[in-house]
Amino acid sequence: MTDTLIPVTTRKDWSSDQDVRWCPGCGDYSILAAVQLLMPELGIKREDTVFVSGIGCAARMPYYMNTYGMHTIHGRAPAIATGLALARPDLHVFVVSGDGDALSIGGNHLIHALRRNVDITILLFNNQIYGLTKGQYSPTSEVGKVTKSTPFGSLDHPFNPVSVAIGAEASFVARTHDMDRRHMMEVIRRAFEHKGASLVEIYQNCNVFNDAAFETITAKANRDDMLIPLRHGEPIRFGADGDKGVVIDSQRGAHLVDVADVGEDALLVHDETRDDPSVAFMLSRLATGPHEPTPIGVFRDVMRPDYGGGVEHQVAAARDERGPGDLGALLRSGAVWEVS
Amino acid sequence: MIIRFAGDSGDGMQLTGDRFTATSALYGNDLATLPDFPAEIRAPAGTIAGVSAFQVHISDHDITTPGDAPNVLVAMNPAALRSQLVRLAPGATIILNADAFDDRSLSKAGYTEDPRADGSLDGYTVYEVPMTSLTKGAVTPLGVKPRDAERSKNFFALGLVSWMYTRPVDATIEWIQRRFVARPEVAEANTVAFKAGHAFGETAELFDHPFEVKPATLPAGTYTNINGNTALAWGLIAASQLSGLPLFLGSYPITPASDILHELSKHKNFGVRTLQAEDEIAGIGAAVGAAYGGHLGVTTTSGPGMALKAETMGLAVNLELPLLVIDIQRGGPSTGLPTKTEQADLLMAFYGRHGEAPLPILAPRSPSHCFEVAIEAARIALEWRTPVVLLSDGYLANGTEPWRLPDVDELPDLSVTFATEPNHVGDDGEPTFWPYLRDPETLARAWALPGTPGLMHRIGGLEKEDGSGNISYDPANHERMVQLRAEKVARIADHIPPVEVHGDVDDADLLVVGWGSTWGAVDGAVSRARQAGHKVARAHLVHLNPFPPNLGEVVRRYPRVIVPEMNLGQLAHQLRAEFLVDARPVTKVRGVPFTAAELEQQIIDHLKDQA
Ligand code: SF4
């Protein structure tokens, strides 16, 4: 990364010349638009930006970004991005993944990238279905879901991606949805600005294999009552006139209340920066699925040393202490003897 | 191999040495022994004067003396270490009873500093084993008093060494029962301690394959003793320095490869970055990511990890990025024999990926040769933008030999040219960057690093259009790309040395083709057969894919070709397929290397065979 001026760019500059090939009406289009619109606002250069993806519909996104990009193999994007981010701390590394890619085949890499706090921004498109393989249930599909591979209904208990990330002690965890461009842009911007691993779950409609999965909470008419906006430092409340809210008590943990019943002062004030992840985890459990009032926004944003910074620090410290490596001296570092 | 057991005169070292000798004799080794009692029968315990030692020399061929310098020392206390260290061969293996290294024992032995910490054991392979406490832990549940329990520790040591050198177990247990028939509780304690030592060796995966060094006059130079894993790690550091690319290792711990991770993680001042990944797949994945960013990406593993890395190796073939995949082979399949050597991953290296995914394969022939081959593997990876598999094995990894240090100024230049400018003009007349435009001679693709202005591009595992690298499902394009990737690897043959033939080059009746760690045994066997009057030649392969350009001519030149390898005939299979010659496999899959005597016999048998 050079420190020359960041050129002024527009969405067009961040769009590649490749035709976008998602199904018409797919929620991925609005996520792509939000990202392409956001990029010129981030104060970074295209050549310093890399999108890394695995496999799935979402994983096509790097082809559409006029940046560097790598479309890799199923589930492994967080591992590959980890290597890239450690090798090149000057780059801005984004990972684009889906619910199957990130939480099924790649679950291991996801939790380890989060716990290590590698400086990458992970966008997890959650459509609760396998789209590219044409309609099998995913690790976020609800119990009982009838799909091609579960004609009698799915028996699998689903993951809640936000809970998984908080459980892995991710330093930044947020949720947004594909029907609200401004919210998406704001949350992804926050994720980008966070130093360390950040995970953004994006509810994304797959109109072909799982249409309207999030309609109950994301349709315009339903949002007021079904989305619980999390705002740092503010009491957590929702409803058209803020009549509902969230409280925590020792018996029931976090739960929903009518503000009129408990009084405004009893509401939980949202604190993203709380080091202990348990309150954020409780918030992630408020809804068992996108049919109940569901928190969106930033659950957690804490400062923790980022892994790459630690790696660079060790390299620099070793150089300070021992000087840059001297190969000849290395070869002679054991017992040596002369033969004449 | 010369093993020396040393301890206090009360530690029962003579008994231990005696028993190891008997077991080795049972095992069919030729051997000679040298008991070395303390001069003073009642010297104070823990002092140099009280050290009692017993030396065994075991070998696969005729020996007449108990040998000179021991290769292995079992030291039960600091005095034993101090008195015996001067005798050891350079690079010897030392197995210490760590429990005995307290301040009192150290000072009784005359040490002012702990030798384990002050660098005086550098250059040796040291295994610290808390023998006293482990023995007590094993024996006290039998109701033996702690003081008596400790007495069985020589049997713990015997069990440990029996594991490391694959000695039979049952005969020793029977012997213990007979020897202590009058004292069944002692027999029981010693048996339990012996089994505990054996089990510890297995669980901790301790092993040691001393590399047999030919007694030859060494050319002038500066020497050090080195094992294969250290040589490999240093070779990787050298390749990083020579290429100017920082070294990035993504690895998951696995026997017998972990020492490369350990060694590299010490050398951060060379700009080395090591990631102990969450699994084998992440190890290679991170290395691919780092390679994309312009580092020298490396992953190290053994057989089970190779299986897990296969998909990512295919990705690297398709991305055409430089990557080193280092497999320290061990006995398989599955967990197999983690501490035993084998060469059975060759065909996996050739074919163990889906689709047509050829990549270069190299194998070092001796511990120190790992240094040179690491550099050669990096040269090929960087110049041809390809993953390269380097096949070492457990024998090379842990075996030690004297190494004449190379002159670092004479190591090859591996510098890489990255794309910095557009290399194509698009349909719109604008200059653009095509990541899959190739060098017409090597077929290596253009390589632009992220961060390079104006060259933004996307690469991926989907089939790419020739040139532009855009996704392409076109059938003719796919066929062209499959052939281009294969042709690129095949053309490397024009840039590697021809295979050399040694021995009776012009009139041999039989050619021995070797690869990897069989080199020493093959060389010894061919020399002996020639001394006995047979006409024999040998050729040793370092480049296994592509083969050296003259290999076909060489293997067709001789009436008989045999291929000794520690598998069921994998290289022989490749030679037969590639060159239509009757290459005969000579196989051994017993977890231990060939001996020269075994191979000499094979040569003689095959010469008799008129078929
Ligand atoms: S299958 Fe679903 S997720 Fe995939 S592109 Fe089509 S609509 Fe989008």
XYZ file of N, CA and C in Angstrom, chain B residues 391-589:
597
model
N 9.243 -35.208 -1.453
C 9.038 -36.429 -0.674
C 10.294 -36.785 0.110
N 10.281 -36.468 1.399
C 11.324 -36.973 2.286
C 10.731 -38.186 3.003
N 11.395 -38.697 4.011
C 10.792 -39.779 4.794
C 11.359 -39.780 6.209
N 10.780 -40.610 7.039
C 11.164 -40.632 8.453
C 12.639 -40.943 8.668
N 13.189 -41.752 7.778
C 14.602 -42.124 7.878
C 15.492 -40.902 7.637
N 15.196 -40.159 6.584
C 15.980 -38.959 6.289
C 15.739 -37.875 7.332
N 14.477 -37.747 7.735
C 14.085 -36.647 8.616
C 14.890 -36.652 9.900
N 15.059 -37.835 10.468
C 15.706 -37.945 11.774
C 17.124 -38.466 11.695
N 17.511 -38.954 10.533
C 18.870 -39.443 10.375
C 19.836 -38.266 10.279
N 21.042 -38.507 10.762
C 22.040 -37.435 10.813
C 23.255 -37.851 10.022
N 23.880 -36.907 9.366
C 25.141 -37.216 8.697
C 26.005 -35.959 8.685
N 27.306 -36.110 8.501
C 28.164 -34.935 8.368
C 27.864 -34.256 7.036
N 27.809 -32.955 7.061
C 27.446 -32.198 5.860
C 28.509 -31.149 5.611
N 29.073 -31.181 4.426
C 30.033 -30.136 4.068
C 29.237 -28.896 3.702
N 29.440 -27.824 4.451
C 28.613 -26.633 4.276
C 28.857 -26.009 2.915
N 27.791 -25.660 2.218
C 27.966 -25.018 0.914
C 28.412 -23.563 1.097
N 29.004 -23.034 0.052
C 29.337 -21.616 0.030
C 28.050 -20.873 -0.326
N 27.557 -20.066 0.595
C 26.235 -19.456 0.348
C 26.246 -18.535 -0.866
N 27.419 -18.014 -1.217
C 27.465 -17.130 -2.392
C 27.297 -17.904 -3.692
N 27.459 -19.211 -3.621
C 27.331 -19.991 -4.847
C 25.973 -20.651 -4.995
N 25.067 -20.363 -4.087
C 23.719 -20.916 -4.221
C 23.004 -20.186 -5.355
N 22.051 -20.863 -6.016
C 21.445 -20.260 -7.207
C 20.572 -19.038 -6.881
N 20.467 -18.175 -7.859
C 19.600 -17.008 -7.745
C 18.170 -17.452 -8.081
N 17.245 -17.211 -7.188
C 15.861 -17.641 -7.430
C 14.933 -16.442 -7.603
N 15.488 -15.294 -7.950
C 14.635 -14.100 -7.943
C 13.506 -14.207 -8.975
N 12.403 -13.593 -8.631
C 11.170 -13.727 -9.405
C 10.836 -12.382 -10.026
N 10.316 -12.422 -11.257
C 9.835 -11.189 -11.865
C 8.318 -11.167 -11.789
N 7.786 -10.181 -11.102
C 6.332 -10.035 -11.029
C 5.871 -9.088 -12.125
N 4.638 -9.302 -12.558
C 4.058 -8.389 -13.537
C 3.780 -7.053 -12.861
N 4.131 -5.976 -13.538
C 3.833 -4.650 -12.985
C 3.064 -3.796 -13.993
N 2.974 -4.291 -15.229
C 2.320 -3.529 -16.288
C 1.279 -4.403 -16.967
N 0.283 -3.761 -17.581
C -0.671 -4.553 -18.374
C 0.082 -5.342 -19.446
N -0.453 -6.514 -19.798
C 0.235 -7.340 -20.790
C -0.666 -7.648 -21.988
N -1.766 -6.910 -22.087
C -2.718 -7.215 -23.147
C -3.538 -5.964 -23.442
N -4.058 -5.910 -24.658
C -4.970 -4.813 -24.990
C -6.355 -5.409 -25.180
N -7.300 -4.904 -24.429
C -8.652 -5.448 -24.471
C -9.395 -5.056 -25.731
N -10.591 -5.638 -25.908
C -11.420 -5.340 -27.079
C -11.714 -3.841 -27.175
N -11.751 -3.209 -25.992
C -12.055 -1.781 -25.993
C -10.821 -0.925 -26.261
N -9.704 -1.592 -26.589
C -8.483 -0.850 -26.883
C -7.727 -0.419 -25.649
N -8.252 -0.747 -24.475
C -7.593 -0.354 -23.236
C -6.568 -1.416 -22.829
N -5.418 -0.984 -22.315
C -4.469 -1.972 -21.799
C -5.046 -2.689 -20.579
N -4.800 -3.965 -20.489
C -5.375 -4.738 -19.394
C -4.384 -5.829 -18.985
N -4.671 -6.474 -17.874
C -3.777 -7.556 -17.417
C -4.483 -8.893 -17.551
N -3.834 -9.810 -18.250
C -4.346 -11.166 -18.396
C -3.462 -12.112 -17.567
N -3.994 -12.649 -16.485
C -3.143 -13.457 -15.598
C -2.713 -14.789 -16.199
N -3.393 -15.232 -17.248
C -3.037 -16.543 -17.807
C -2.373 -16.442 -19.174
N -1.764 -15.293 -19.450
C -0.856 -15.238 -20.591
C 0.446 -15.886 -20.144
N 1.035 -16.686 -21.025
C 2.163 -17.526 -20.615
C 3.469 -17.131 -21.256
N 4.544 -17.447 -20.562
C 5.868 -17.356 -21.159
C 5.930 -18.413 -22.256
N 6.289 -18.011 -23.484
C 6.211 -18.981 -24.585
C 7.135 -20.184 -24.391
N 8.194 -20.000 -23.644
C 9.133 -21.121 -23.502
C 8.750 -22.032 -22.331
N 8.581 -21.449 -21.153
C 8.305 -22.281 -19.969
C 6.819 -22.543 -19.787
N 5.981 -21.749 -20.418
C 4.528 -21.784 -20.249
C 4.082 -21.287 -18.872
N 5.007 -20.700 -18.101
C 4.620 -20.123 -16.804
C 3.726 -18.919 -17.047
N 2.720 -18.759 -16.180
C 1.788 -17.656 -16.398
C 2.315 -16.360 -15.771
N 1.730 -15.255 -16.168
C 2.088 -13.961 -15.586
C 1.598 -13.918 -14.147
N 2.398 -13.331 -13.267
C 2.073 -13.328 -11.842
C 2.118 -11.885 -11.339
N 0.941 -11.375 -11.018
C 0.857 -10.012 -10.478
C 0.387 -10.091 -9.042
N 1.053 -9.371 -8.172
C 0.696 -9.419 -6.755
C -0.398 -8.404 -6.444
N -1.302 -8.788 -5.532
C -2.239 -7.786 -5.020
C -1.444 -6.593 -4.508
N -1.994 -5.421 -4.729
C -1.276 -4.207 -4.362
C -0.679 -3.533 -5.591
N -0.639 -4.269 -6.725
C -0.090 -3.689 -7.950
C -1.192 -2.890 -8.653
N -1.004 -1.577 -8.796
C -2.071 -0.762 -9.388
C -2.362 -1.198 -10.823
N -3.634 -1.163 -11.178
C -4.043 -1.376 -12.558
C -4.094 -2.828 -13.001
N -3.591 -3.764 -12.196
C -3.564 -5.159 -12.639
C -4.587 -6.026 -11.887
N -5.602 -5.391 -11.324
C -6.588 -6.152 -10.563
C -7.163 -7.274 -11.427
N -7.226 -8.468 -10.846
C -7.782 -9.599 -11.582
C -8.258 -10.633 -10.579
N -9.063 -11.555 -11.047
C -9.602 -12.587 -10.182
C -9.128 -13.943 -10.684
N -8.682 -14.785 -9.750
C -8.344 -16.152 -10.136
C -9.168 -17.103 -9.281
N -9.298 -18.328 -9.740
C -10.129 -19.240 -8.963
C -10.006 -20.666 -9.435
N -10.733 -21.540 -8.758
C -10.661 -22.966 -9.059
C -11.479 -23.378 -10.270
N -12.366 -22.525 -10.720
C -13.125 -22.863 -11.928
C -12.192 -22.816 -13.140
N -12.551 -23.571 -14.160
C -11.715 -23.549 -15.360
C -11.682 -22.135 -15.928
N -10.506 -21.779 -16.407
C -10.287 -20.425 -16.869
C -10.088 -20.391 -18.377
N -10.474 -19.279 -18.924
C -10.222 -19.083 -20.340
C -8.723 -18.882 -20.536
N -8.178 -19.586 -21.503
C -6.762 -19.448 -21.846
C -6.460 -17.966 -22.053
N -5.473 -17.466 -21.360
C -5.100 -16.054 -21.534
C -5.769 -15.147 -20.523
N -7.055 -14.863 -20.714
C -7.717 -13.866 -19.865
C -7.902 -14.365 -18.443
N -8.071 -15.684 -18.267
C -8.333 -16.221 -16.933
C -9.784 -16.084 -16.510
N -10.626 -15.564 -17.377
C -12.046 -15.491 -17.025
C -12.642 -16.891 -16.994
N -13.725 -17.054 -16.242
C -14.366 -18.369 -16.167
C -14.755 -18.820 -17.577
N -14.481 -20.083 -17.854
C -14.865 -20.592 -19.172
C -15.352 -22.033 -19.058
N -16.488 -22.303 -19.658
C -17.010 -23.672 -19.708
C -16.833 -24.264 -21.104
N -16.114 -23.574 -21.932
C -15.968 -24.003 -23.321
C -15.168 -25.308 -23.388
N -15.716 -26.351 -24.035
C -15.042 -27.665 -24.037
C -13.642 -27.620 -24.637
N -13.494 -26.928 -25.750
C -12.179 -26.884 -26.399
C -11.173 -26.143 -25.528
N -11.649 -25.100 -24.862
C -10.756 -24.349 -23.971
C -10.296 -25.227 -22.807
N -11.230 -26.003 -22.258
C -10.859 -26.872 -21.133
C -9.774 -27.851 -21.555
N -9.969 -28.456 -22.713
C -8.981 -29.414 -23.187
C -7.617 -28.738 -23.390
N -7.660 -27.552 -23.927
C -6.414 -26.812 -24.146
C -5.730 -26.515 -22.801
N -6.526 -26.100 -21.817
C -5.933 -25.750 -20.514
C -5.366 -26.987 -19.814
N -6.084 -28.103 -19.894
C -5.571 -29.351 -19.295
C -4.221 -29.690 -19.924
N -4.160 -29.558 -21.261
C -2.916 -29.895 -21.942
C -1.808 -28.896 -21.656
N -2.176 -27.643 -21.534
C -1.161 -26.627 -21.228
C -0.543 -26.865 -19.858
N -1.403 -27.187 -18.887
C -0.873 -27.411 -17.529
C 0.051 -28.633 -17.510
N -0.328 -29.674 -18.263
C 0.514 -30.876 -18.315
C 1.821 -30.584 -19.051
N 1.687 -29.859 -20.140
C 2.870 -29.541 -20.952
C 3.858 -28.671 -20.167
N 3.305 -27.761 -19.400
C 4.162 -26.879 -18.595
C 5.033 -27.715 -17.651
N 4.413 -28.688 -16.983
C 5.184 -29.528 -16.049
C 6.171 -30.394 -16.828
N 5.725 -30.936 -17.961
C 6.611 -31.797 -18.751
C 7.855 -31.035 -19.212
N 7.678 -29.764 -19.549
C 8.818 -28.990 -20.076
C 9.894 -28.706 -19.032
N 9.556 -28.904 -17.776
C 10.576 -28.697 -16.742
C 11.754 -29.648 -16.967
N 11.475 -30.791 -17.613
C 12.536 -31.777 -17.881
C 13.707 -31.156 -18.635
N 13.429 -30.125 -19.426
C 14.517 -29.482 -20.189
C 15.417 -28.642 -19.302
N 15.004 -28.466 -18.056
C 15.754 -27.562 -17.168
C 16.230 -28.262 -15.904
N 16.371 -29.584 -15.985
C 16.920 -30.326 -14.838
C 18.068 -31.190 -15.341
N 19.001 -31.536 -14.457
C 20.163 -32.297 -14.919
C 19.788 -33.719 -15.329
N 20.523 -34.279 -16.296
C 20.292 -35.674 -16.650
C 20.671 -36.585 -15.484
N 20.061 -37.754 -15.426
C 20.400 -38.681 -14.345
C 21.778 -39.282 -14.635
N 22.582 -39.397 -13.593
C 23.934 -39.929 -13.763
C 23.939 -41.422 -13.481
N 24.773 -42.144 -14.244
C 24.926 -43.576 -13.999
C 26.305 -43.802 -13.391
N 26.352 -44.592 -12.342
C 27.611 -44.900 -11.672
C 27.856 -46.403 -11.725
N 29.118 -46.801 -11.576
C 29.446 -48.217 -11.585
C 29.885 -48.642 -12.972
N 29.443 -49.827 -13.375
C 29.850 -50.342 -14.688
C 28.952 -49.740 -15.762
N 29.224 -48.477 -16.033
C 28.344 -47.693 -16.901
C 28.179 -48.352 -18.271
N 29.280 -48.879 -18.813
C 29.239 -49.349 -20.198
C 28.772 -50.784 -20.357
N 29.035 -51.611 -19.353
C 28.769 -53.028 -19.595
C 28.062 -53.723 -18.427
N 27.302 -52.968 -17.664
C 26.620 -53.586 -16.521
C 25.585 -54.600 -17.011
N 25.457 -55.675 -16.264
C 24.404 -56.655 -16.543
C 23.108 -56.277 -15.850
N 23.240 -55.337 -14.926
C 22.060 -54.978 -14.152
C 22.189 -53.525 -13.703
N 21.069 -52.802 -13.805
C 21.017 -51.410 -13.342
C 20.099 -51.348 -12.126
N 20.571 -50.692 -11.076
C 19.716 -50.463 -9.913
C 19.251 -49.011 -9.972
N 17.935 -48.812 -10.024
C 17.401 -47.448 -10.013
C 16.827 -47.179 -8.628
N 17.321 -46.146 -7.991
C 16.821 -45.818 -6.659
C 16.227 -44.429 -6.628
N 15.497 -44.150 -5.558
C 15.019 -42.776 -5.319
C 14.937 -42.577 -3.813
N 15.083 -41.343 -3.389
C 14.925 -41.023 -1.970
C 15.977 -41.682 -1.107
N 15.566 -42.103 0.065
C 16.520 -42.498 1.100
C 17.155 -43.855 0.873
N 16.821 -44.553 -0.202
C 17.484 -45.837 -0.465
C 18.903 -45.642 -0.991
N 19.241 -44.405 -1.269
C 20.512 -44.097 -1.924
C 21.724 -44.742 -1.245
N 21.838 -44.572 0.065
C 23.013 -45.085 0.776
C 23.118 -46.602 0.652
N 22.004 -47.275 0.858
C 22.016 -48.741 0.805
C 22.306 -49.230 -0.622
N 21.740 -48.542 -1.602
C 21.972 -48.940 -2.998
C 23.447 -48.763 -3.344
N 23.980 -47.641 -2.944
C 25.385 -47.361 -3.238
C 26.279 -48.438 -2.610
N 25.999 -48.753 -1.343
C 26.793 -49.771 -0.655
C 26.654 -51.124 -1.329
N 25.443 -51.472 -1.696
C 25.200 -52.782 -2.290
C 25.887 -52.912 -3.647
N 25.820 -51.839 -4.439
C 26.439 -51.890 -5.773
C 27.957 -52.001 -5.631
N 28.534 -51.266 -4.688
C 29.989 -51.373 -4.481
C 30.378 -52.790 -4.111
N 29.633 -53.358 -3.183
C 29.983 -54.723 -2.753
C 29.840 -55.725 -3.884
N 28.747 -55.594 -4.647
C 28.528 -56.550 -5.739
C 29.647 -56.425 -6.769
N 30.066 -55.182 -7.001
C 31.149 -54.988 -7.989
C 32.464 -55.547 -7.451
N 32.693 -55.347 -6.152
C 33.912 -55.914 -5.560
C 33.916 -57.429 -5.681
N 32.700 -57.989 -5.641
C 32.595 -59.448 -5.760
C 32.674 -59.900 -7.222
N 32.867 -58.943 -8.135
C 33.096 -59.319 -9.524
C 31.891 -59.198 -10.438
N 30.783 -58.696 -9.933
C 29.598 -58.546 -10.787
C 29.637 -57.224 -11.533
N 28.971 -57.204 -12.678
C 28.887 -55.978 -13.477
C 27.559 -55.292 -13.158
N 27.654 -54.231 -12.399
C 26.430 -53.579 -11.923
C 26.580 -52.069 -12.038
N 25.486 -51.402 -12.347
C 25.465 -49.935 -12.365
C 24.279 -49.453 -11.539
N 24.345 -48.196 -11.154
C 23.206 -47.645 -10.421
C 22.904 -46.235 -10.905
N 21.635 -45.838 -10.765
C 21.208 -44.472 -11.093
C 20.232 -44.053 -10.007
N 20.363 -42.808 -9.568
C 19.500 -42.364 -8.480
C 18.697 -41.149 -8.913
N 17.375 -41.228 -8.716
C 16.497 -40.150 -9.160
C 16.202 -39.168 -8.028
N 16.424 -37.919 -8.316
C 16.007 -36.843 -7.404
C 14.737 -36.208 -7.960
N 14.707 -36.030 -9.269
C 13.505 -35.512 -9.943
C 12.657 -36.704 -10.375
N 11.472 -36.786 -9.816
C 10.600 -37.926 -10.111
C 9.489 -37.546 -11.072
N 9.159 -36.276 -11.097
C 8.236 -35.791 -12.113
C 8.574 -34.352 -12.409
N 8.880 -34.016 -13.652
C 9.126 -34.973 -14.729
C 10.450 -35.702 -14.471
N 10.580 -36.861 -15.108
C 11.832 -37.600 -15.010
C 12.935 -36.839 -15.763
N 14.182 -37.071 -15.396
C 15.281 -36.466 -16.166
C 15.167 -36.884 -17.634
N 15.584 -36.011 -18.523
C 15.323 -36.239 -19.958
C 15.981 -37.507 -20.514
N 17.081 -37.958 -19.898
C 17.787 -39.123 -20.443
C 17.367 -40.432 -19.774
N 16.379 -40.396 -18.889
C 16.102 -41.594 -18.097
C 15.654 -42.775 -18.965
N 14.837 -42.495 -19.989
C 14.357 -43.582 -20.859
C 15.529 -44.307 -21.501
N 16.441 -43.536 -22.012
C 17.626 -44.131 -22.664
C 18.424 -44.958 -21.640
N 18.566 -44.449 -20.433
C 19.360 -45.143 -19.402
C 18.707 -46.471 -19.020
N 17.420 -46.469 -18.760
C 16.807 -47.724 -18.286
C 16.693 -48.759 -19.405
N 16.741 -48.302 -20.664
C 16.673 -49.269 -21.769
C 18.053 -49.838 -22.109
N 19.085 -49.208 -21.548
C 20.446 -49.556 -21.942
C 20.913 -50.892 -21.336
N 20.346 -51.304 -20.211
C 20.870 -52.472 -19.487
C 19.884 -53.639 -19.537
N 20.409 -54.864 -19.556
C 19.515 -56.016 -19.711
C 18.571 -56.206 -18.528
N 19.000 -55.837 -17.343
C 18.112 -55.992 -16.184
C 18.047 -54.685 -15.424
N 16.859 -54.356 -14.924
C 16.676 -53.152 -14.102
C 15.927 -53.559 -12.847
N 16.508 -53.257 -11.706
C 15.749 -53.472 -10.470
C 15.576 -52.130 -9.759
N 14.471 -52.040 -9.003
C 14.113 -50.775 -8.362
C 13.796 -51.047 -6.892
N 14.777 -50.849 -6.017
C 14.488 -51.057 -4.595
C 13.718 -49.857 -4.047
N 12.631 -50.111 -3.357
C 11.895 -49.009 -2.733
C 11.078 -49.542 -1.576
N 10.835 -48.657 -0.607
C 10.117 -49.045 0.597
C 8.613 -48.884 0.373
N 8.129 -49.653 -0.608
C 6.704 -49.716 -0.923
C 6.551 -50.977 -1.750
N 5.417 -51.161 -2.401
C 5.249 -52.398 -3.168
C 5.585 -52.222 -4.651
N 6.410 -51.238 -4.984
C 6.868 -51.153 -6.372
C 6.311 -49.968 -7.135
N 6.254 -48.813 -6.482
C 5.593 -47.667 -7.112
C 6.447 -47.003 -8.198
N 7.729 -46.809 -7.935
C 8.558 -46.226 -8.997
C 8.712 -47.233 -10.139
N 8.853 -48.513 -9.783
C 8.963 -49.548 -10.833
C 7.733 -49.471 -11.744
N 6.574 -49.280 -11.143
C 5.337 -49.152 -11.913
C 5.429 -47.980 -12.889
N 5.937 -46.858 -12.405
C 6.036 -45.676 -13.264
C 7.031 -45.905 -14.404
N 8.151 -46.564 -14.088
C 9.163 -46.787 -15.129
C 8.627 -47.727 -16.201
N 7.910 -48.745 -15.752
C 7.327 -49.695 -16.717
C 6.323 -48.978 -17.611
N 5.480 -48.154 -16.975
C 4.435 -47.474 -17.740
C 5.029 -46.464 -18.711
N 6.045 -45.767 -18.250
C 6.576 -44.659 -19.047
C 7.494 -45.154 -20.165
N 8.311 -46.182 -19.836
C 9.366 -46.543 -20.784
C 9.234 -47.950 -21.342
N 8.199 -48.673 -20.969
C 8.004 -50.046 -21.456
C 9.250 -50.909 -21.245
N 9.813 -50.802 -20.037
C 10.943 -51.672 -19.694
C 10.514 -52.619 -18.575
N 11.246 -53.741 -18.481
C 10.899 -54.734 -17.469
C 11.611 -54.394 -16.154
N 11.274 -53.262 -15.592
C 11.866 -52.860 -14.310
C 11.227 -53.702 -13.212
N 12.088 -54.358 -12.418
C 11.578 -55.273 -11.388
C 11.610 -54.597 -10.025
N 10.515 -54.600 -9.326
C 10.544 -54.006 -7.988
C 11.252 -54.890 -6.975
N 11.992 -54.267 -6.078
C 12.558 -54.949 -4.910
C 11.971 -54.193 -3.726
N 11.149 -54.846 -2.954
C 10.340 -54.081 -2.010
C 10.620 -54.456 -0.567
N 10.377 -53.494 0.293
C 10.507 -53.721 1.727
C 9.576 -52.732 2.420
N 8.649 -53.240 3.201
C 7.740 -52.349 3.929
C 7.695 -52.794 5.383
